[in-house]
Amino acid sequence: MSGTTFPVLSIVTFLPLAGAILLLFIRREQAGLIRMVSLLVTGVTLLIAVVLALSFDFGSAEMQFVERASWIPAIGVSYIMGIDGISLWLVCLTALISPIAVLCSWEAITEQVKEYHIFLLLMYTGMMGVFLALDFFLFYVFWEVVLVPMYFLIGIWGAPARRLYAAIKFFLYTLFGSVVMLLGILAVYFYAGAQTGTYTFDVLELMKVSYPWSPSLFSFQNLVWLAFFLSFAIKVPMFPFHTWLPDAHTEAPTAGSVILAAVLLKMGTYGFVRFSLPMFPEATLYFVPFMVTLSVIAIIYGAMVCLAQRDMKRLIAFSSVSHMGFIMLGMFALNMQGLQGSILQMVNHGLSTGALFLIVGLIYDRIHSRMIADMGGLSSVMPIYATLFAITMFSSIGLPGLNGFIGEFLILLGAFKVSWIWALFAISGIVLGAAYMLWLFQRTMFGTVIHEKNLGLSDLNLREAMTLIPLVIMFFWIGLYPAPFLKAMEPSVQKVVARLDQARKVVEAPTPIPVVSNWDQGHREEQP
């Protein structure tokens, strides 16, 4: 574990919060200045994240740029931040999406601009903190911080008809999951404390402890794994916990939908990779059939529902359910290819689906409708828009040369290595995904303009194009040269896979071997 004296992780996390505090001192009538400050803060945060990625040691599996400080010593709470190959690209993704979300809100948000940007910046701090915190108490604080601003973004600036319903549903679902996860954290805290004599929320220390496991649903490790699962599965969201997502996506303002798709959903998948897999490896292996079943249902169910949607935004929301099921399937292949593909696909989904929600927002600002039937033939009046939409669509369906292909290929490789049947289900999701996205593009962009009012639509201006162009550049970069992205995560993923392989010997033994704690010996003890 490498440390640093320069608190770069704290700066990248709390700079947006500092921006939010600065906005408090600007009069609400100065909407232009508020937007500029918000854009400046998120732009500087992005630059720091780029420097962070350039300074990152791609050959190390250890936590880097680690920052430590005692916070509440009486209960073992510390301020610990760190980054590794698993979290690096998610931090960069968050930093990239932030200024884009500010730009896409520039003209779309005209009421309570000050409060809107304060909530936006506050949420960025929470999202960054989730990916960087290495103390469970700190992680939980950041996890909850994200919840409140998103509730207000949907509830105040969302579509008037059902925004309150969507906001409350989002809040209750995710709060319920969070509370159950808190019980899991406390169980780990007290168990490890009793074993080691030191009560701490330090994630790296808690990962050194072996938690009791037996092939029974009610073993300690399985129950704690389920507590974490509930919170992460709701956030992903996995089937059948997905019902909050279409409502939240549909009713949220464009920036809210973009952030939800690009970053918030990744908090769930990140939680599985960061905590569930390495901390509870035997339980992870025990629940593989359960997780794969839910993932396959999500892939097919999400794609089938997309085919029946008439609302463009709702279609993209359900496509997220299918895509996230794909990511979870790759993750629970529990091998190098599957896990790397899963993490890369988290970034890819954030880029491509974030861009798709931007595309819906751009057309909604012009025709004030999300219904597919209200579009048609738009490529003839908005060629730049149609071109960027086409590239994004191809990215989403995994066309070779674009980012989606690399992630999907690795996931398929990992799934096939375990079971060809898993790969078969995954392919069905890809085929269905291509069907509903191509059909969507055909219905909205091709043919003649069927609504006279659409004949006068203006194409994208520079500001609007600049919300999409950085994402398009990333599509091609990852699609044509993914090596830096995979190389950075490889050592960290290898570490997780090694831990799972060790647990596999226990779980897949002819007679599964119970695991007991062995803190004194400093390594996992397998009973004969």
CSV table of C-alpha atoms in Angstrom, one decimal, residues 3 8-9 45 54 69 116 131 178 180 203 212 259 266 269 305 309 321 332 336 385 395 470 490 508 515 528:
chain,number,residue,atom,x,y,z
A,3,GLY,CA,0.9,6.5,0.6
A,8,VAL,CA,-5.1,14.4,-4.0
A,9,LEU,CA,-8.0,12.0,-3.3
A,45,THR,CA,-12.1,18.2,-10.7
A,54,LEU,CA,-1.5,9.7,-15.3
A,69,ALA,CA,-6.3,10.3,9.7
A,116,TYR,CA,-30.0,22.8,-8.3
A,131,PHE,CA,-15.4,5.0,-4.9
A,178,SER,CA,-28.7,0.9,2.9
A,180,VAL,CA,-29.7,-3.5,5.8
A,203,VAL,CA,-11.8,-2.0,5.2
A,212,PRO,CA,-17.1,-18.2,9.4
A,259,ILE,CA,-25.8,10.7,-13.5
A,266,LYS,CA,-22.1,1.6,-10.8
A,269,THR,CA,-21.7,-3.1,-9.0
A,305,VAL,CA,-39.6,-4.9,-22.2
A,309,GLN,CA,-41.8,0.8,-25.0
A,321,VAL,CA,-31.7,-3.3,-16.6
A,332,PHE,CA,-20.1,-13.7,-11.3
A,336,MET,CA,-10.1,-12.8,-14.9
A,385,TYR,CA,-27.7,15.1,-33.8
A,395,SER,CA,-21.6,1.9,-28.9
A,470,PRO,CA,-16.1,13.9,-25.2
A,490,GLU,CA,-5.3,-6.1,-14.1
A,508,GLU,CA,-16.0,-27.2,-4.1
A,515,VAL,CA,-14.3,-21.9,7.4
A,528,PRO,CA,-9.6,-31.1,7.3
